[in-house]
Amino acid sequence: MLNELDLDQINLCMEPPGEEPARQYYFMAKCREWVKDFEKKNGRPPSAFIQTFGCQMNAKDSEKLTGILEAAGYRTADSEEADFVLYNTCTVRDNANQRVYGRLGVLNGLKRKNPSMKIALCGCMMQETAAIEKIKTSYRFVDLIFGTHNIYKFAELLYAALEDHGMIIDIWENTDQIVEKLPAKRKFPFKSGVNIMFGCNNFCSYCIVPYVRGRERSRSPKDIIREAEALAADGVVEIMLLGQNVNSYGKNLDEPMSFAGLLKEIEKIEGIKRIRFMTSHPKDLSDELIEVMKHSKKICRHLHLPLQSGSTKILTAMNRKYTKEQYLALAEKIRKEIPDISITTDIIVGFPGETPEDVDHTIDVVKQVEYDNAFTFIYSKRTGTPAAAMENQVPEDVVKEGFDRLLDTVQKTAKKRAAMLQGKTMEALVEEKNEQDPTLMTGRLSNNILVHFKGDDTLLGKLVTVRLEECHGFYYIGTMVEGKN
Ligand code: 5AD
Ligand code: SF4
């Protein structure tokens, strides 16, 4: 997407351009001058380390940030002992914030040893006023802070941080701007996330995301397809379409397009062999989407369909806009239409006012839907959300009891579902070498289950056929039957 020549051709004697992304390429070139200077003085290029907290959106953002750092000439480091350290933060639950504060303490020690080190923070947690105030008073050694809305300005902000001394804070309340055509460095050569929309309009009463990621904005189908085509041309075989609520994709476009319509367009791209997406809100999941998934050769047999609670009373208080019965009917319809699909979910335990009977309803839904996997979370109070102001917060011991009961059920259904694949032969995308046993490779099935099997690095990024032999609860040990592509 970007080559050395492009940056070298930029005339740095001119004022920076006003329009994007030209302005950011100008600042990448400026940073590169700084990097060259650093190399002359130190006999090596500067190193950069990015730590990502949170979801796939953040992982994708970090790939964009890495792309900009590499364009500027930084080398990627694999630890915080680097010249530039960036934490891309999450704030969906308080423990994510606490982890950042804990690691900032460690960074302070490293910066004392290497005073020219630059420390930057970005992402969702930075959109919270309280976090910024705390950093301003207790973590004075941080050099640069920016948020979720101006991430595309990273090159410009980096340059300012390299030039300036003192903390730079650039946080925007909101934006309707989507800047295209900036560089990105993929973690995996053969698979990639693709943003299709940003922000969320749902305001579930426990959730901070709409406040820190702003209102829903869809990217134009043209830009999404152009990116997917470029990725395919660059060897990507699997793409994951990313949005907080992909089912409401396209509603605010000048020429509205449904998510199912977008999927049909992406299906046509040669070279893309697998399509995934994340996350679906049950209230917006259309029959059209089920139909498209059912007939698709490329859309993976996996649907992440957050339940949050199985109690209609709690769902109403959560502002989820569906009942227990509506969710169950939807799950049943999906299982009937696409029998080999795996359904996964997110569940929160301990929402204000939740009783053990409400948890019984959640457990009942888990038993009926038989989730292939479920992420269970303990409710975390997020300042500024409606739920934080609710009076009937649940005592910790009651939450713990409900959480353990739920987890037990979730594990049982997940094991049962996984065991159903025993002896089957399925296609897997080979993603990495197994960490514990280097003679094994790890592949991902269309339904998102992992399988480990004998193989070597030459299989990386390939779609292979594997016989599933030993079920270990959430993963399989298998044997490769044939390699493909
Ligand atoms: N407390 C606990 N879990 C939460 N989630 C979102 N907000 C909170 C919160 N305040 C969970 C939801 C969501 C997932 C990404 O995080 O289950 O689907
Ligand atoms: Fe949060 Fe609800 Fe939006 Fe998901 S749909 S990001 S849970 S507000």
Short mmCIF file of C-alpha atoms and ligand atoms in Angstrom, two decimals:
data_model
loop_
_atom_site.label_atom_id
_atom_site.label_comp_id
_atom_site.label_asym_id
_atom_site.label_seq_id
_atom_site.Cartn_x
_atom_site.Cartn_y
_atom_site.Cartn_z
CA MET A 1 0.00 0.00 0.00
CA LEU A 2 2.92 2.29 0.67
CA ASN A 3 6.45 2.23 -0.63
CA GLU A 4 9.62 4.06 0.38
CA LEU A 5 9.49 6.23 -2.74
CA ASP A 6 6.14 7.77 -1.83
CA LEU A 7 7.55 9.27 1.35
CA ASP A 8 10.80 10.34 -0.31
CA GLN A 9 8.87 12.31 -2.89
CA ILE A 10 7.20 14.49 -0.28
CA ASN A 11 8.60 18.02 -0.19
CA LEU A 12 9.20 18.70 3.48
CA CYS A 13 10.11 22.36 2.87
CA MET A 14 6.44 23.00 2.12
CA GLU A 15 3.77 23.59 4.74
CA PRO A 16 1.93 20.38 5.71
CA PRO A 17 -1.06 19.72 3.42
CA GLY A 18 -4.52 20.42 4.88
CA GLU A 19 -6.25 17.37 3.42
CA GLU A 20 -6.08 13.74 4.62
CA PRO A 21 -4.42 11.33 4.23
CA ALA A 22 -1.77 13.48 2.46
CA ARG A 23 -1.17 15.37 5.70
CA GLN A 24 -0.34 12.16 7.57
CA TYR A 25 2.03 10.97 4.83
CA TYR A 26 3.79 14.33 5.14
CA PHE A 27 4.25 13.73 8.89
CA MET A 28 5.37 10.13 8.32
CA ALA A 29 8.10 11.59 6.10
CA LYS A 30 8.94 14.12 8.85
CA CYS A 31 9.19 11.30 11.40
CA ARG A 32 11.42 9.42 9.01
CA GLU A 33 13.85 12.36 8.90
CA TRP A 34 13.93 12.23 12.69
CA VAL A 35 14.51 8.46 12.56
CA LYS A 36 17.43 8.88 10.12
CA ASP A 37 18.97 11.36 12.49
CA PHE A 38 18.50 8.95 15.38
CA GLU A 39 20.20 6.20 13.35
CA LYS A 40 23.20 8.45 12.67
CA LYS A 41 23.60 9.22 16.35
CA ASN A 42 22.94 5.74 17.73
CA GLY A 43 24.11 3.43 14.96
CA ARG A 44 20.73 1.65 14.95
CA PRO A 45 17.13 2.47 14.12
CA PRO A 46 14.78 3.30 17.01
CA SER A 47 12.57 0.50 18.29
CA ALA A 48 8.84 0.55 19.04
CA PHE A 49 6.58 -1.68 21.08
CA ILE A 50 2.78 -1.64 20.97
CA GLN A 51 0.72 -3.43 23.60
CA THR A 52 -2.92 -3.96 22.69
CA PHE A 53 -5.60 -4.38 25.33
CA GLY A 54 -9.17 -5.40 24.56
CA CYS A 55 -11.06 -6.41 21.46
CA GLN A 56 -10.43 -7.08 17.76
CA MET A 57 -11.15 -3.43 16.94
CA ASN A 58 -8.19 -2.44 19.06
CA ALA A 59 -6.07 -5.18 17.49
CA LYS A 60 -6.93 -3.74 14.08
CA ASP A 61 -6.13 -0.20 15.24
CA SER A 62 -2.77 -1.43 16.51
CA GLU A 63 -1.99 -2.82 13.06
CA LYS A 64 -2.62 0.65 11.63
CA LEU A 65 -0.41 2.26 14.29
CA THR A 66 2.35 -0.29 13.61
CA GLY A 67 2.06 0.45 9.88
CA ILE A 68 2.72 4.12 10.55
CA LEU A 69 5.65 3.44 12.88
CA GLU A 70 7.23 1.12 10.33
CA ALA A 71 6.70 3.64 7.53
CA ALA A 72 8.55 6.14 9.70
CA GLY A 73 11.44 3.68 10.01
CA TYR A 74 10.92 2.23 13.49
CA ARG A 75 11.80 -1.43 14.07
CA THR A 76 9.32 -3.50 16.02
CA ALA A 77 10.50 -4.56 19.48
CA ASP A 78 9.07 -7.52 21.37
CA SER A 79 9.24 -5.98 24.83
CA GLU A 80 8.78 -2.64 26.56
CA GLU A 81 12.53 -2.06 26.56
CA ALA A 82 12.12 0.09 23.47
CA ASP A 83 12.52 3.70 22.36
CA PHE A 84 8.78 4.16 21.82
CA VAL A 85 6.13 2.32 23.81
CA LEU A 86 2.44 2.65 23.03
CA TYR A 87 -0.43 1.14 25.00
CA ASN A 88 -3.65 0.84 23.01
CA THR A 89 -6.09 0.68 25.91
CA CYS A 90 -9.53 -0.77 26.62
CA THR A 91 -12.04 0.36 29.21
CA VAL A 92 -14.96 -2.02 28.77
CA ARG A 93 -14.39 -3.40 32.29
CA ASP A 94 -12.45 -1.80 35.12
CA ASN A 95 -9.82 -4.56 35.28
CA ALA A 96 -8.61 -3.46 31.81
CA ASN A 97 -7.94 0.03 33.24
CA GLN A 98 -6.17 -1.40 36.31
CA ARG A 99 -3.83 -3.43 34.11
CA VAL A 100 -2.78 -0.28 32.27
CA TYR A 101 -2.04 1.57 35.52
CA GLY A 102 -0.05 -1.43 36.78
CA ARG A 103 2.09 -1.56 33.65
CA LEU A 104 2.60 2.20 33.61
CA GLY A 105 4.35 1.77 36.97
CA VAL A 106 6.79 -0.64 35.31
CA LEU A 107 7.30 1.74 32.37
CA ASN A 108 8.27 4.52 34.76
CA GLY A 109 11.22 2.38 35.93
CA LEU A 110 12.27 1.69 32.33
CA LYS A 111 12.11 5.35 31.41
CA ARG A 112 14.39 6.23 34.31
CA LYS A 113 17.00 3.93 32.73
CA ASN A 114 16.37 5.32 29.22
CA PRO A 115 15.22 8.96 29.61
CA SER A 116 14.86 9.52 25.85
CA MET A 117 12.19 6.81 25.72
CA LYS A 118 8.77 8.08 24.60
CA ILE A 119 5.59 6.69 26.16
CA ALA A 120 2.21 7.03 24.49
CA LEU A 121 -1.33 5.97 25.41
CA CYS A 122 -4.33 5.72 23.11
CA GLY A 123 -7.63 3.86 22.78
CA CYS A 124 -10.90 3.70 24.66
CA MET A 125 -9.65 4.38 28.18
CA MET A 126 -8.23 7.70 26.99
CA GLN A 127 -11.74 8.91 26.11
CA GLU A 128 -12.57 8.97 29.82
CA THR A 129 -11.97 12.26 31.59
CA ALA A 130 -11.23 10.56 34.93
CA ALA A 131 -8.46 8.46 33.38
CA ILE A 132 -6.85 11.52 31.77
CA GLU A 133 -6.95 13.43 35.07
CA LYS A 134 -5.31 10.51 36.88
CA ILE A 135 -2.54 10.22 34.27
CA LYS A 136 -1.95 13.99 34.34
CA THR A 137 -1.42 13.92 38.09
CA SER A 138 0.11 10.50 38.82
CA TYR A 139 1.87 9.50 35.58
CA ARG A 140 3.63 12.69 34.48
CA PHE A 141 6.22 10.74 32.48
CA VAL A 142 3.71 9.90 29.71
CA ASP A 143 4.59 11.87 26.54
CA LEU A 144 1.55 11.48 24.31
CA ILE A 145 -2.14 10.72 24.85
CA PHE A 146 -4.73 10.45 22.10
CA GLY A 147 -8.14 8.84 21.81
CA THR A 148 -10.22 6.70 19.49
CA HIS A 149 -11.46 9.42 17.12
CA ASN A 150 -8.13 10.87 15.97
CA ILE A 151 -6.08 7.69 15.66
CA TYR A 152 -5.60 8.49 11.96
CA LYS A 153 -3.57 11.52 13.09
CA PHE A 154 -0.96 9.31 14.73
CA ALA A 155 1.90 10.32 12.41
CA GLU A 156 1.30 14.00 13.16
CA LEU A 157 1.04 13.37 16.90
CA LEU A 158 4.13 11.16 16.91
CA TYR A 159 6.11 13.90 15.21
CA ALA A 160 4.93 16.43 17.78
CA ALA A 161 5.93 14.06 20.60
CA LEU A 162 9.38 13.53 19.07
CA GLU A 163 9.94 17.27 18.71
CA ASP A 164 8.31 18.52 21.85
CA HIS A 165 9.04 17.99 25.53
CA GLY A 166 6.11 17.67 27.85
CA MET A 167 2.85 15.78 27.77
CA ILE A 168 0.77 16.13 24.58
CA ILE A 169 -2.93 15.38 25.02
CA ASP A 170 -5.24 15.31 22.00
CA ILE A 171 -8.67 13.87 22.77
CA TRP A 172 -11.73 14.47 20.60
CA GLU A 173 -15.31 14.17 21.81
CA ASN A 174 -16.54 12.67 18.56
CA THR A 175 -15.97 12.62 14.82
CA ASP A 176 -17.79 11.84 11.61
CA GLN A 177 -14.55 11.54 9.69
CA ILE A 178 -13.23 8.25 8.32
CA VAL A 179 -9.75 8.59 6.82
CA GLU A 180 -8.93 5.96 4.20
CA LYS A 181 -5.69 4.76 2.64
CA LEU A 182 -3.32 4.87 5.58
CA PRO A 183 -0.70 2.13 5.94
CA ALA A 184 -1.20 -0.94 8.15
CA LYS A 185 1.06 -3.80 9.17
CA ARG A 186 -0.78 -7.11 9.49
CA LYS A 187 0.05 -9.47 12.32
CA PHE A 188 -0.79 -12.46 10.11
CA PRO A 189 0.09 -12.36 6.38
CA PHE A 190 -2.88 -14.58 5.50
CA LYS A 191 -5.74 -13.11 7.56
CA SER A 192 -6.89 -9.64 8.40
CA GLY A 193 -9.59 -7.64 10.11
CA VAL A 194 -11.47 -5.09 8.00
CA ASN A 195 -13.41 -2.30 9.71
CA ILE A 196 -16.85 -1.92 8.24
CA MET A 197 -18.23 0.47 10.83
CA PHE A 198 -17.15 2.44 13.85
CA GLY A 199 -18.99 3.34 17.06
CA CYS A 200 -22.27 2.15 18.49
CA ASN A 201 -25.74 3.66 18.87
CA ASN A 202 -27.27 1.06 21.14
CA PHE A 203 -26.51 2.39 24.58
CA CYS A 204 -26.87 -0.87 26.46
CA SER A 205 -27.14 0.50 29.98
CA TYR A 206 -23.96 -1.17 31.33
CA CYS A 207 -21.74 -0.36 28.37
CA ILE A 208 -19.22 2.44 27.98
CA VAL A 209 -18.49 1.76 24.30
CA PRO A 210 -20.95 4.31 22.82
CA TYR A 211 -19.36 7.00 25.01
CA VAL A 212 -15.77 6.19 24.10
CA ARG A 213 -16.19 5.09 20.47
CA GLY A 214 -18.91 7.54 19.47
CA ARG A 215 -21.93 7.23 17.19
CA GLU A 216 -22.29 4.59 14.52
CA ARG A 217 -20.54 5.38 11.22
CA SER A 218 -20.39 2.92 8.32
CA ARG A 219 -17.56 2.84 5.82
CA SER A 220 -18.67 2.97 2.21
CA PRO A 221 -19.01 -0.43 0.50
CA LYS A 222 -16.62 0.81 -2.19
CA ASP A 223 -13.84 1.45 0.33
CA ILE A 224 -14.43 -1.86 2.13
CA ILE A 225 -14.37 -3.84 -1.11
CA ARG A 226 -11.28 -1.99 -2.34
CA GLU A 227 -9.49 -2.89 0.90
CA ALA A 228 -10.62 -6.53 0.77
CA GLU A 229 -9.47 -6.81 -2.86
CA ALA A 230 -6.09 -5.32 -2.00
CA LEU A 231 -5.76 -7.75 0.90
CA ALA A 232 -6.64 -10.69 -1.35
CA ALA A 233 -4.03 -9.53 -3.87
CA ASP A 234 -1.54 -9.45 -1.00
CA GLY A 235 -2.18 -13.08 -0.01
CA VAL A 236 -4.95 -12.74 2.54
CA VAL A 237 -7.40 -15.65 2.42
CA GLU A 238 -9.55 -14.88 5.47
CA ILE A 239 -11.08 -11.57 6.44
CA MET A 240 -12.97 -10.65 9.59
CA LEU A 241 -15.44 -7.80 9.14
CA LEU A 242 -15.37 -5.66 12.25
CA GLY A 243 -18.02 -3.50 13.88
CA GLN A 244 -19.67 -3.15 17.30
CA ASN A 245 -22.96 -4.09 15.70
CA VAL A 246 -22.41 -5.31 12.15
CA ASN A 247 -26.11 -6.05 11.67
CA SER A 248 -26.91 -2.37 11.52
CA TYR A 249 -24.23 -1.77 8.87
CA GLY A 250 -25.08 0.69 6.13
CA LYS A 251 -28.14 2.31 7.65
CA ASN A 252 -26.57 5.77 7.69
CA LEU A 253 -24.95 5.63 4.25
CA ASP A 254 -26.08 8.00 1.48
CA GLU A 255 -27.02 4.90 -0.47
CA PRO A 256 -28.06 2.49 2.29
CA MET A 257 -26.88 -1.10 2.01
CA SER A 258 -27.64 -3.99 4.35
CA PHE A 259 -24.95 -6.08 6.02
CA ALA A 260 -26.21 -9.12 4.12
CA GLY A 261 -25.86 -7.12 0.88
CA LEU A 262 -22.28 -6.23 1.78
CA LEU A 263 -21.48 -9.89 2.50
CA LYS A 264 -22.76 -10.86 -0.94
CA GLU A 265 -20.40 -8.35 -2.54
CA ILE A 266 -17.42 -9.55 -0.52
CA GLU A 267 -18.21 -13.17 -1.38
CA LYS A 268 -17.48 -12.29 -5.02
CA ILE A 269 -13.86 -11.35 -4.34
CA GLU A 270 -11.57 -13.95 -5.77
CA GLY A 271 -8.81 -15.04 -3.40
CA ILE A 272 -10.87 -14.46 -0.26
CA LYS A 273 -11.75 -17.95 0.89
CA ARG A 274 -13.20 -17.29 4.32
CA ILE A 275 -15.30 -14.45 5.70
CA ARG A 276 -15.96 -13.90 9.40
CA PHE A 277 -17.65 -11.05 11.20
CA MET A 278 -17.97 -9.66 14.69
CA THR A 279 -20.24 -8.64 16.52
CA SER A 280 -23.93 -9.25 15.85
CA HIS A 281 -26.64 -7.68 17.97
CA PRO A 282 -29.58 -10.12 18.20
CA LYS A 283 -32.15 -7.33 17.80
CA ASP A 284 -30.89 -6.50 14.29
CA LEU A 285 -30.14 -9.96 12.92
CA SER A 286 -32.19 -10.26 9.74
CA ASP A 287 -33.65 -13.25 7.90
CA GLU A 288 -31.75 -11.95 4.89
CA LEU A 289 -28.48 -12.49 6.79
CA ILE A 290 -29.42 -16.04 7.75
CA GLU A 291 -30.29 -16.74 4.10
CA VAL A 292 -26.99 -15.31 2.84
CA MET A 293 -25.00 -17.27 5.42
CA LYS A 294 -26.86 -20.46 4.62
CA HIS A 295 -26.03 -20.32 0.91
CA SER A 296 -22.55 -18.88 1.20
CA LYS A 297 -19.47 -20.94 0.38
CA LYS A 298 -17.18 -18.51 2.17
CA ILE A 299 -18.91 -17.19 5.28
CA CYS A 300 -17.66 -19.20 8.23
CA ARG A 301 -20.00 -21.42 10.20
CA HIS A 302 -19.73 -19.27 13.29
CA LEU A 303 -22.00 -16.64 14.75
CA HIS A 304 -21.13 -14.63 17.84
CA LEU A 305 -24.49 -13.59 19.24
CA PRO A 306 -24.16 -11.85 22.61
CA LEU A 307 -26.95 -12.82 25.02
CA GLN A 308 -25.81 -10.76 28.04
CA SER A 309 -28.64 -12.17 30.16
CA GLY A 310 -31.39 -14.74 29.79
CA SER A 311 -33.80 -12.89 32.04
CA THR A 312 -36.26 -10.61 30.26
CA LYS A 313 -36.39 -8.37 33.34
CA ILE A 314 -32.61 -7.87 33.25
CA LEU A 315 -32.55 -7.57 29.44
CA THR A 316 -35.06 -4.71 29.72
CA ALA A 317 -32.95 -2.98 32.37
CA MET A 318 -29.92 -3.52 30.13
CA ASN A 319 -31.77 -1.83 27.23
CA ARG A 320 -31.07 -4.82 24.98
CA LYS A 321 -34.44 -4.57 23.17
CA TYR A 322 -35.22 -8.33 23.03
CA THR A 323 -36.79 -10.82 25.43
CA LYS A 324 -35.62 -14.26 26.49
CA GLU A 325 -38.22 -15.81 24.18
CA GLN A 326 -37.25 -13.67 21.19
CA TYR A 327 -33.59 -14.61 21.62
CA LEU A 328 -34.43 -18.31 21.93
CA ALA A 329 -36.61 -18.18 18.82
CA LEU A 330 -33.81 -16.50 16.88
CA ALA A 331 -31.21 -19.05 18.01
CA GLU A 332 -33.56 -21.89 17.11
CA LYS A 333 -34.16 -20.44 13.65
CA ILE A 334 -30.41 -20.12 13.05
CA ARG A 335 -29.69 -23.67 14.25
CA LYS A 336 -32.48 -25.00 12.02
CA GLU A 337 -31.42 -23.12 8.90
CA ILE A 338 -27.67 -23.67 9.34
CA PRO A 339 -27.31 -26.92 11.35
CA ASP A 340 -23.51 -27.01 11.33
CA ILE A 341 -23.14 -23.47 12.69
CA SER A 342 -21.37 -22.78 15.94
CA ILE A 343 -23.02 -20.15 18.14
CA THR A 344 -20.96 -18.31 20.74
CA THR A 345 -21.97 -15.58 23.13
CA ASP A 346 -21.13 -13.01 25.80
CA ILE A 347 -22.88 -13.08 29.17
CA ILE A 348 -22.70 -10.66 32.09
CA VAL A 349 -23.39 -11.81 35.64
CA GLY A 350 -24.15 -9.38 38.46
CA PHE A 351 -25.97 -6.61 36.59
CA PRO A 352 -27.81 -4.38 39.13
CA GLY A 353 -30.98 -6.04 40.40
CA GLU A 354 -30.04 -9.52 39.17
CA THR A 355 -31.31 -12.30 41.46
CA PRO A 356 -30.36 -16.00 41.49
CA GLU A 357 -33.67 -16.61 39.63
CA ASP A 358 -32.50 -14.28 36.86
CA VAL A 359 -29.29 -16.30 36.62
CA ASP A 360 -31.48 -19.44 36.40
CA HIS A 361 -33.05 -17.93 33.26
CA THR A 362 -29.60 -17.28 31.79
CA ILE A 363 -28.56 -20.86 32.56
CA ASP A 364 -31.78 -22.06 30.95
CA VAL A 365 -30.93 -20.19 27.73
CA VAL A 366 -27.40 -21.63 27.76
CA LYS A 367 -28.86 -25.13 28.07
CA GLN A 368 -31.39 -24.59 25.29
CA VAL A 369 -29.08 -22.88 22.80
CA GLU A 370 -26.15 -25.16 23.69
CA TYR A 371 -23.50 -22.56 23.01
CA ASP A 372 -20.31 -23.76 21.40
CA ASN A 373 -18.50 -21.28 23.61
CA ALA A 374 -19.43 -18.39 25.87
CA PHE A 375 -17.42 -15.53 27.33
CA THR A 376 -18.72 -14.87 30.82
CA PHE A 377 -18.04 -11.56 32.54
CA ILE A 378 -18.67 -10.22 35.98
CA TYR A 379 -20.54 -6.93 35.73
CA SER A 380 -18.20 -3.97 36.05
CA LYS A 381 -19.58 -0.57 37.01
CA ARG A 382 -18.61 2.01 34.37
CA THR A 383 -18.91 5.63 35.43
CA GLY A 384 -21.26 7.61 33.19
CA THR A 385 -23.40 4.65 32.10
CA PRO A 386 -27.04 4.45 33.30
CA ALA A 387 -26.39 1.16 35.14
CA ALA A 388 -23.68 2.74 37.28
CA ALA A 389 -26.33 4.97 38.84
CA MET A 390 -28.69 2.08 39.61
CA GLU A 391 -29.08 1.49 43.32
CA ASN A 392 -29.54 -2.25 43.53
CA GLN A 393 -25.94 -3.32 42.84
CA VAL A 394 -25.48 -7.04 43.58
CA PRO A 395 -23.24 -8.15 46.50
CA GLU A 396 -19.98 -9.79 45.46
CA ASP A 397 -20.70 -13.20 47.01
CA VAL A 398 -24.06 -13.45 45.20
CA VAL A 399 -22.36 -12.54 41.90
CA LYS A 400 -19.67 -15.15 42.49
CA GLU A 401 -22.21 -17.88 43.20
CA GLY A 402 -24.18 -17.08 40.03
CA PHE A 403 -21.00 -16.79 37.96
CA ASP A 404 -19.73 -20.23 39.05
CA ARG A 405 -23.07 -21.88 38.32
CA LEU A 406 -23.19 -20.29 34.90
CA LEU A 407 -19.60 -21.19 34.05
CA ASP A 408 -20.23 -24.81 34.94
CA THR A 409 -23.19 -24.97 32.52
CA VAL A 410 -21.32 -23.14 29.77
CA GLN A 411 -18.40 -25.56 29.99
CA LYS A 412 -20.70 -28.57 29.83
CA THR A 413 -22.57 -27.40 26.71
CA ALA A 414 -19.36 -26.32 24.99
CA LYS A 415 -17.77 -29.73 25.63
CA LYS A 416 -20.86 -31.51 24.38
CA ARG A 417 -20.94 -29.45 21.18
CA ALA A 418 -17.22 -29.92 20.50
CA ALA A 419 -17.49 -33.70 21.04
CA MET A 420 -20.06 -33.87 18.22
CA LEU A 421 -17.26 -33.29 15.70
CA GLN A 422 -15.30 -36.41 16.75
CA GLY A 423 -14.10 -38.37 13.72
CA LYS A 424 -15.17 -35.73 11.19
CA THR A 425 -12.87 -34.46 8.45
CA MET A 426 -12.92 -30.68 8.12
CA GLU A 427 -11.08 -27.80 6.54
CA ALA A 428 -8.71 -25.76 8.71
CA LEU A 429 -6.74 -22.60 8.05
CA VAL A 430 -3.23 -23.16 9.41
CA GLU A 431 -2.49 -20.19 11.64
CA GLU A 432 0.61 -20.93 13.71
CA LYS A 433 3.12 -23.35 15.09
CA ASN A 434 1.96 -24.88 18.36
CA GLU A 435 3.70 -23.14 21.26
CA GLN A 436 4.11 -26.23 23.45
CA ASP A 437 4.98 -28.77 20.77
CA PRO A 438 6.82 -27.40 17.68
CA THR A 439 6.08 -30.57 15.68
CA LEU A 440 2.41 -29.53 15.72
CA MET A 441 0.69 -26.82 13.71
CA THR A 442 -2.51 -25.10 14.82
CA GLY A 443 -5.41 -24.64 12.45
CA ARG A 444 -8.79 -23.00 12.85
CA LEU A 445 -11.94 -24.67 11.60
CA SER A 446 -14.68 -22.66 9.96
CA ASN A 447 -16.66 -22.96 13.23
CA ASN A 448 -13.75 -21.33 15.10
CA ILE A 449 -12.57 -24.49 16.91
CA LEU A 450 -8.81 -25.05 16.96
CA VAL A 451 -7.15 -28.27 15.83
CA HIS A 452 -3.52 -29.25 16.40
CA PHE A 453 -1.86 -31.69 14.01
CA LYS A 454 1.56 -32.82 12.82
CA GLY A 455 2.95 -30.46 10.21
CA ASP A 456 5.50 -27.76 9.51
CA ASP A 457 5.84 -24.04 8.75
CA THR A 458 5.27 -24.53 5.03
CA LEU A 459 1.59 -25.03 5.83
CA LEU A 460 1.17 -21.57 7.40
CA GLY A 461 -1.69 -19.66 5.77
CA LYS A 462 -2.89 -22.73 3.84
CA LEU A 463 -6.29 -24.36 3.99
CA VAL A 464 -5.82 -28.03 4.77
CA THR A 465 -8.15 -30.93 5.49
CA VAL A 466 -7.81 -32.45 8.93
CA ARG A 467 -9.42 -35.48 10.56
CA LEU A 468 -10.57 -34.59 14.08
CA GLU A 469 -9.42 -37.43 16.30
CA GLU A 470 -9.14 -36.50 19.98
CA CYS A 471 -11.49 -33.98 21.51
CA HIS A 472 -9.92 -32.04 24.39
CA GLY A 473 -12.93 -30.00 25.36
CA PHE A 474 -12.33 -26.81 23.39
CA TYR A 475 -9.82 -28.07 20.85
CA TYR A 476 -8.94 -31.17 18.85
CA ILE A 477 -5.85 -33.19 18.08
CA GLY A 478 -6.09 -34.41 14.51
CA THR A 479 -4.26 -35.65 11.44
CA MET A 480 -3.87 -33.78 8.18
CA VAL A 481 -5.52 -35.67 5.38
CA GLU A 482 -4.65 -33.39 2.50
CA GLY A 483 -3.17 -29.97 1.86
CA LYS A 484 -4.98 -27.48 -0.36
CA ASN A 485 -4.12 -24.33 -2.32
N1 5AD B 1 -19.30 -5.16 32.69
C1 5AD B 1 -19.05 -6.44 32.31
N2 5AD B 1 -19.01 -6.82 31.03
C2 5AD B 1 -19.26 -5.89 30.08
N3 5AD B 1 -19.32 -5.96 28.74
C3 5AD B 1 -19.58 -4.74 28.25
N4 5AD B 1 -19.71 -3.86 29.25
C4 5AD B 1 -19.51 -4.54 30.40
C5 5AD B 1 -19.55 -4.19 31.77
N5 5AD B 1 -19.80 -2.95 32.17
C6 5AD B 1 -19.16 -7.22 28.01
C7 5AD B 1 -20.40 -7.54 27.17
C8 5AD B 1 -19.92 -7.32 25.77
C9 5AD B 1 -18.46 -7.68 25.89
C10 5AD B 1 -17.60 -7.18 24.79
O1 5AD B 1 -18.08 -7.12 27.11
O2 5AD B 1 -20.73 -8.89 27.39
O3 5AD B 1 -20.60 -8.12 24.83
FE1 SF4 B 2 -21.87 -1.95 24.14
FE2 SF4 B 2 -24.35 -2.75 23.56
FE3 SF4 B 2 -22.96 -1.28 21.76
FE4 SF4 B 2 -22.25 -3.84 22.28
S1 SF4 B 2 -24.21 -3.14 21.36
S2 SF4 B 2 -20.86 -2.04 22.12
S3 SF4 B 2 -22.70 -4.04 24.44
S4 SF4 B 2 -23.65 -0.59 23.78
#
